[in-house]
Tab-separated table of C-alpha atoms and ligand atoms in Angstrom:
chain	number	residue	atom	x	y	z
G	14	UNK	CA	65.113	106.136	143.333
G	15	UNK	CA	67.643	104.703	141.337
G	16	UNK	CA	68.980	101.686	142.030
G	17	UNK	CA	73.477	102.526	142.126
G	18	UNK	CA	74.273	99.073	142.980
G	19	UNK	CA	72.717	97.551	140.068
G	20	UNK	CA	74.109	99.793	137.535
G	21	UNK	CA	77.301	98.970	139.402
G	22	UNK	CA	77.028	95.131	138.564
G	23	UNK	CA	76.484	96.489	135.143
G	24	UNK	CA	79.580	97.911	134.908
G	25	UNK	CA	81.331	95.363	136.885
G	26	UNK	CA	80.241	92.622	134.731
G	27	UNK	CA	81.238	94.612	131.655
G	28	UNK	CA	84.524	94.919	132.630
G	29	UNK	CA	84.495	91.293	133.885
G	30	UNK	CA	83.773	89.475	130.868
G	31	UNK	CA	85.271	91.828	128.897
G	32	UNK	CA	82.029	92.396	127.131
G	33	UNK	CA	80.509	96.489	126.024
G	34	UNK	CA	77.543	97.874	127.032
G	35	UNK	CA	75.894	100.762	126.191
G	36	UNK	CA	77.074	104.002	128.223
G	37	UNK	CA	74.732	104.352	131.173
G	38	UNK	CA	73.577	107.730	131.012
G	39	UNK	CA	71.480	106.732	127.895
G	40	UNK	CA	68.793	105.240	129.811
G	41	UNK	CA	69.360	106.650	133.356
G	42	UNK	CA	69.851	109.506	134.730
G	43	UNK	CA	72.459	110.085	137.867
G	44	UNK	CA	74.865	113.105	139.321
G	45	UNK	CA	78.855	113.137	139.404
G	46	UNK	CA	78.299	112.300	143.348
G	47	UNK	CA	76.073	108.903	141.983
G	48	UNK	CA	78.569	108.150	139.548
G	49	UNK	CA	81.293	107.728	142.223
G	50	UNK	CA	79.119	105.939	144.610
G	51	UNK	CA	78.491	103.481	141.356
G	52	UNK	CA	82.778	103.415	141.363
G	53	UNK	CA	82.514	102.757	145.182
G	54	UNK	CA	80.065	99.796	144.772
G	55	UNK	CA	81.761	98.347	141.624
G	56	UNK	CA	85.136	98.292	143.308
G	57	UNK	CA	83.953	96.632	146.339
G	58	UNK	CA	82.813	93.807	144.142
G	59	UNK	CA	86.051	93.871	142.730
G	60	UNK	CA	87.038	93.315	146.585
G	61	UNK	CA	84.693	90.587	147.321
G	62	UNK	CA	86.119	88.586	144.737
G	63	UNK	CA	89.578	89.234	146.755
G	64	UNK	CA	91.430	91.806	144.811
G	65	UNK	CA	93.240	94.495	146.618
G	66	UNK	CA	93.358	98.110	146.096
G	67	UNK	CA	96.700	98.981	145.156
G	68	UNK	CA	96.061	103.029	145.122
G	69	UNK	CA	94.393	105.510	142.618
G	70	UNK	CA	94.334	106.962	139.327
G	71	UNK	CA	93.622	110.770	137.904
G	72	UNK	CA	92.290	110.902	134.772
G	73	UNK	CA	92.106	114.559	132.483
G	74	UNK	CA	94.795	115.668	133.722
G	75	UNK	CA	96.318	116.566	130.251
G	76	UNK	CA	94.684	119.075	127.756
G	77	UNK	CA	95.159	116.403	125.183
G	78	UNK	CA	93.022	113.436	127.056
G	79	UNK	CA	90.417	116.198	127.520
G	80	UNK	CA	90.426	116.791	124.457
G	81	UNK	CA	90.679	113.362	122.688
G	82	UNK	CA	87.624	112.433	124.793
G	83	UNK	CA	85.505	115.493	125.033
G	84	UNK	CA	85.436	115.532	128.496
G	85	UNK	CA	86.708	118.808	130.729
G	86	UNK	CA	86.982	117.209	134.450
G	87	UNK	CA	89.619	115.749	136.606
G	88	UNK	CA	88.549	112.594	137.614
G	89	UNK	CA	89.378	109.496	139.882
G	90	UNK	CA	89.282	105.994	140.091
G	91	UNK	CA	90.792	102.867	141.977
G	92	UNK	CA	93.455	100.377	141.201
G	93	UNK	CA	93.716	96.710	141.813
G	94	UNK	CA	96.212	94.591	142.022
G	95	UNK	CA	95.083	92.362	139.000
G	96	UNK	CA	95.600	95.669	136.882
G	97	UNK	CA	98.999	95.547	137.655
G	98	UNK	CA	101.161	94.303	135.113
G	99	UNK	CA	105.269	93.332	135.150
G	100	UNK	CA	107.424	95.383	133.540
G	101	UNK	CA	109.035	93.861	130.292
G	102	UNK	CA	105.978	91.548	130.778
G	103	UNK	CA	103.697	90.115	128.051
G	104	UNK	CA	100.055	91.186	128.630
G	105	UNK	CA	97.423	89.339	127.326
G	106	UNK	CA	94.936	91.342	125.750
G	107	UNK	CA	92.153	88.558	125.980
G	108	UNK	CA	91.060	90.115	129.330
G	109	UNK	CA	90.228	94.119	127.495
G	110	UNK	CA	87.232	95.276	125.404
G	111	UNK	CA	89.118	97.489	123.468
G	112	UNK	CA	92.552	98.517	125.091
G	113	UNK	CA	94.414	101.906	124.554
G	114	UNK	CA	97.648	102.576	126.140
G	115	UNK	CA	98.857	106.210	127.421
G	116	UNK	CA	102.125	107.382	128.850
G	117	UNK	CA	102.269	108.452	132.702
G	118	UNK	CA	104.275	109.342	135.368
G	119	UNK	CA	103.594	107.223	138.505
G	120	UNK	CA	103.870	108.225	142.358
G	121	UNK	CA	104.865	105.531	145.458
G	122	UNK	CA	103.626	107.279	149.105
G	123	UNK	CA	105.253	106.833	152.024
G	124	UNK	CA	103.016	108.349	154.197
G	125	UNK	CA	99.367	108.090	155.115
G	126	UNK	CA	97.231	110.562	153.222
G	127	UNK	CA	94.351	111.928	155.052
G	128	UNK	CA	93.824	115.694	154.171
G	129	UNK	CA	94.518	118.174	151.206
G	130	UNK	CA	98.218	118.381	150.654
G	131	UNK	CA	99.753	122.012	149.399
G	132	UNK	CA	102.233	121.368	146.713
G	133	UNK	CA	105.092	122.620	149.004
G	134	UNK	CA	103.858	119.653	151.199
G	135	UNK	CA	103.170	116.822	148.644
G	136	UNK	CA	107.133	115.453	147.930
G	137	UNK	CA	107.071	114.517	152.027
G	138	UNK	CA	104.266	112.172	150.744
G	139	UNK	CA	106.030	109.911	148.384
G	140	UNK	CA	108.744	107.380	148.903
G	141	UNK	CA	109.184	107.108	144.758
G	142	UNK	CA	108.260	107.916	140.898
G	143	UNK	CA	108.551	105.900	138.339
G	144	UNK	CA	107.640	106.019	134.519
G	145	UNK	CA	104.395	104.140	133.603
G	146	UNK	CA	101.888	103.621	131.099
G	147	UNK	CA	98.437	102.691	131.917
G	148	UNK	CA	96.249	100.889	129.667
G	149	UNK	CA	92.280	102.202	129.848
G	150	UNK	CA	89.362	99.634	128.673
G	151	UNK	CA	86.613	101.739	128.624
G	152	UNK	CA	83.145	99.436	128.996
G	153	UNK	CA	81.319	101.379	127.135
G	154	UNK	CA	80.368	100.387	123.099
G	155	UNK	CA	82.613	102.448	121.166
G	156	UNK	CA	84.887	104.360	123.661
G	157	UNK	CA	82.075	106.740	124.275
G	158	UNK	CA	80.995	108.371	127.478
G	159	UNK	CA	80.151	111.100	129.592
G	160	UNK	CA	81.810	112.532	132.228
G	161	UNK	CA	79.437	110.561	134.688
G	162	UNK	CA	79.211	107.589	132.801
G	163	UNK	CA	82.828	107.521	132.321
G	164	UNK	CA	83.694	108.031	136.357
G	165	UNK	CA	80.736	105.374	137.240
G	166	UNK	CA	83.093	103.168	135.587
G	167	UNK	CA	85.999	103.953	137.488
G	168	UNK	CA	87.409	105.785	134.922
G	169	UNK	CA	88.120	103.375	132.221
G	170	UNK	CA	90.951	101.841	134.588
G	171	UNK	CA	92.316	98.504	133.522
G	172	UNK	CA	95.969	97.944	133.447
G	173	UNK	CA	99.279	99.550	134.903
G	174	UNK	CA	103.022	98.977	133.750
G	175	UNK	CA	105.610	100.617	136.147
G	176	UNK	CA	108.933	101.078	135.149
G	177	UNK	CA	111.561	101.632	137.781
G	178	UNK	CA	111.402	103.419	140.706
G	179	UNK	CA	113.857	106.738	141.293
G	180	UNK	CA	113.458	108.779	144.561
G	181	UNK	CA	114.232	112.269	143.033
G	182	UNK	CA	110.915	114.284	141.897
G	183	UNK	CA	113.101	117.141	140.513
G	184	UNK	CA	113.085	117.235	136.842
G	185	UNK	CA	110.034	116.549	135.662
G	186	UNK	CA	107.919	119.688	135.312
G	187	UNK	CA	109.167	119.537	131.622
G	188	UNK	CA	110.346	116.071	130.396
G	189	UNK	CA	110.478	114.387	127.438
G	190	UNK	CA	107.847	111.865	127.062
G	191	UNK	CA	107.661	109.341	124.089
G	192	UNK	CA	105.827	106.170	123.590
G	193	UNK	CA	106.880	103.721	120.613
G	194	UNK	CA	105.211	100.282	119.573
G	195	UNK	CA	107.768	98.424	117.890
G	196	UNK	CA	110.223	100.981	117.617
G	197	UNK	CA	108.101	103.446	116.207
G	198	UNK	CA	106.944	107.021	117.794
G	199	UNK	CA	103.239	106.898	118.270
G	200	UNK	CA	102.901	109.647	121.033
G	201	UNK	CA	105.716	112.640	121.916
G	202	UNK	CA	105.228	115.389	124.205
G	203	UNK	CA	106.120	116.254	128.254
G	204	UNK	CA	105.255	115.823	131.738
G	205	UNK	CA	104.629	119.346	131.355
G	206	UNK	CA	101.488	118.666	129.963
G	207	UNK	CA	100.185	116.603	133.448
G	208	UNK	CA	99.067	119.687	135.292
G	209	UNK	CA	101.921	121.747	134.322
G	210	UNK	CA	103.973	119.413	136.808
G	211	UNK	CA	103.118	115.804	137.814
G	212	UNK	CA	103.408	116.444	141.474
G	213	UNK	CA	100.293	118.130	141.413
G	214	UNK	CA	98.531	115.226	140.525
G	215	UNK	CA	99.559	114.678	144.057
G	216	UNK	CA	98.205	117.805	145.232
G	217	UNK	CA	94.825	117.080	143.547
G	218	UNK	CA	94.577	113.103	144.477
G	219	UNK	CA	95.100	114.864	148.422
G	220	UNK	CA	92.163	116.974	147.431
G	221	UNK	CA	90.126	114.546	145.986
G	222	UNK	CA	90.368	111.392	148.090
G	223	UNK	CA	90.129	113.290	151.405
G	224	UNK	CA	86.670	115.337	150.186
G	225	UNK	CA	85.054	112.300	149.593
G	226	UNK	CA	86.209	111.620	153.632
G	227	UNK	CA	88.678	108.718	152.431
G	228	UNK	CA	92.318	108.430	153.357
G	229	UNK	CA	94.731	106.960	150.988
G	230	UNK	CA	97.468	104.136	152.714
G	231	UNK	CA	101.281	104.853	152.799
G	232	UNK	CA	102.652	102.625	149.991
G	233	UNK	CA	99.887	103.422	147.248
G	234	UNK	CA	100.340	104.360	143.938
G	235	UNK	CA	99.178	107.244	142.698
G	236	UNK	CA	98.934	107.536	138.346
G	237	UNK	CA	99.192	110.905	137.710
G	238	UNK	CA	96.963	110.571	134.615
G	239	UNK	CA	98.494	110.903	130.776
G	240	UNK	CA	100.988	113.007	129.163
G	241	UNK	CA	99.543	112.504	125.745
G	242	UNK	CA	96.791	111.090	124.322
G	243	UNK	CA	95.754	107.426	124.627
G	244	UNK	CA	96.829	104.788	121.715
G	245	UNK	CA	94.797	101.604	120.433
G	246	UNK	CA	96.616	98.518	121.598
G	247	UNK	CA	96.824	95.829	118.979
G	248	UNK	CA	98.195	92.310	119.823
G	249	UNK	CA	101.654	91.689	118.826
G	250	UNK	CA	102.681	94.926	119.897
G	251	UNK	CA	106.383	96.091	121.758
G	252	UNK	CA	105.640	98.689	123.538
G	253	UNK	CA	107.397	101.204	125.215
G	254	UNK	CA	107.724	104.743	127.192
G	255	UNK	CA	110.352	106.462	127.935
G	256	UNK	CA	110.158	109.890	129.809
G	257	UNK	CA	113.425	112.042	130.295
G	258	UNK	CA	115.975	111.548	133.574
G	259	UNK	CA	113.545	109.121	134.587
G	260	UNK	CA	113.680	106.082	132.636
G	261	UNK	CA	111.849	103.449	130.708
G	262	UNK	CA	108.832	100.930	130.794
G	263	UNK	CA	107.786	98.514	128.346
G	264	UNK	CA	105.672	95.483	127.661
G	265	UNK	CA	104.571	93.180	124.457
G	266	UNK	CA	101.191	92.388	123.841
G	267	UNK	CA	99.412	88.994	123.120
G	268	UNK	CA	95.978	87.619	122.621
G	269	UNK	CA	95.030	83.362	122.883
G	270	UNK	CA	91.831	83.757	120.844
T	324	OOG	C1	89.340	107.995	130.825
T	324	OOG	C2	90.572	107.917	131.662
T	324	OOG	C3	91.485	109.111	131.525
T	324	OOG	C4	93.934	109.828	131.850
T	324	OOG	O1	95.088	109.477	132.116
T	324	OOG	O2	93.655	110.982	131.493
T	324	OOG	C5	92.855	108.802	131.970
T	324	OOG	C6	89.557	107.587	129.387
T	324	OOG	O3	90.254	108.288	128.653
T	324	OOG	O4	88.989	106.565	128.989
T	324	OOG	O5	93.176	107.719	132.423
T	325	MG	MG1	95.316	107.408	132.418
């Protein structure tokens, strides 16, 4: 038998001390369904040390994060509240292996989710969106992984910037994304590229979270996963996203040591 909730401290204390380790499936061998229980366990230590779960995260969502990673899957993961990060904030990197940014569209509910959602249905579900960038820390050496190892740790999940909140989800089955770090355009494309439409992010985050028999609280956010692909994030960076008719989010980076 192998032993999930010590390959869960693993990963827990990589992402903890900010310190790599070498991707899991190297030297043991586990299922998708594992991997998540792994998530499961590592969260709840995140819990135990009295960090909330703010809501959840989809991850390949885009063909170009699938493809910039080698990895064909939807996946999801948990966020905290220390992830969370204040927009037009400074975020100090000293807390990341090695950080990458991505541009994403993020979702507020207002209702209790407890059971696949159609996509006629999913809009009743949210209070807000907002633009957003999330910043992924993989804990594996060299931003490597498989799809198992990379789920196991709950999807490279690290840090969130949310922009402000609109209540209209029209408009953005095909808008305008761009991220810049000091002024300059690292990543173009569109919200297109999230599913074909964001909201189904929704749909799928229904799907998801209720098959593994969990139900997702009204007021969670849910990251629809990224519109592009991902960006190293040096220190001394400005930083910002922009996505069409919805608005801006931006941060500047830092590092004490
Ligand atoms: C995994 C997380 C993927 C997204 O938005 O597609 C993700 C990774 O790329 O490290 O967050
Ligand atoms: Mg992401």
């Amino acid at each position: 038998m192998i032993d999930l909730d010590a390959i869960a401290t693993r990963i827990d204390d990589a992402a903890r001390l900010a310190e790599p380790v070498a991707q899991l499936t190297t030297s043991e061998s586990f299922t998708l369904e594992d991997a998540y229980e792994i998530q499961r366990a590592s969260i709840e230590r995140r819990i135990h040390r009295g960090e909330s779960m703010i809501g959840v995260k989809l991850g390949f969502t885009s063909r170009a994060k699938m493809i910039q990673m080698g990895v064909d899957s939807l996946i999801w993961g948990w966020l905290t509240d220390t992830m969370l990060e204040e927009d037009g904030g400074r975020v100090a990197l000293d807390r990341f292996i090695h950080p990458r940014v991505e541009p994403e569209v993020c979702y507020l509910t207002s209702r209790e989710m407890d059971r696949p959602l159609t996509a006629l249905e999913a809009s009743r579900y949210l209070e807000a969106v907002a633009p957003a960038m999330e910043i992924i820390d993989s804990r594996y050496r060299d931003f490597r992984f498989t799809l198992e190892d990379v789920v196991a740790d709950n999807c490279s999940s690290a840090g969130l910037v949310i922009g402000p909140w609109k209540r209209n989800f029209d408009g953005l089955r095909n808008a305008g994304v761009t991220m810049r770090f000091d002024g300059r355009v690292v990543q173009a494309g569109s919200t297109a590229a999230i599913l074909g439409d964001p909201l189904r992010s929704v749909v799928q985050a229904s799907r998801l979270i209720s098959q593994s028999g969990l139900v997702l609280p009204a007021g969670s956010l849910i990251m629809a996963g990224a519109a592009t692909a991902a960006h190293a994030l040096p220190p001394g960076a400005h930083v910002h996203c922009a996505i069409g008719g919805l608005g801006s989010t931006e941060f500047t980076t830092w590092r004490a040591s």
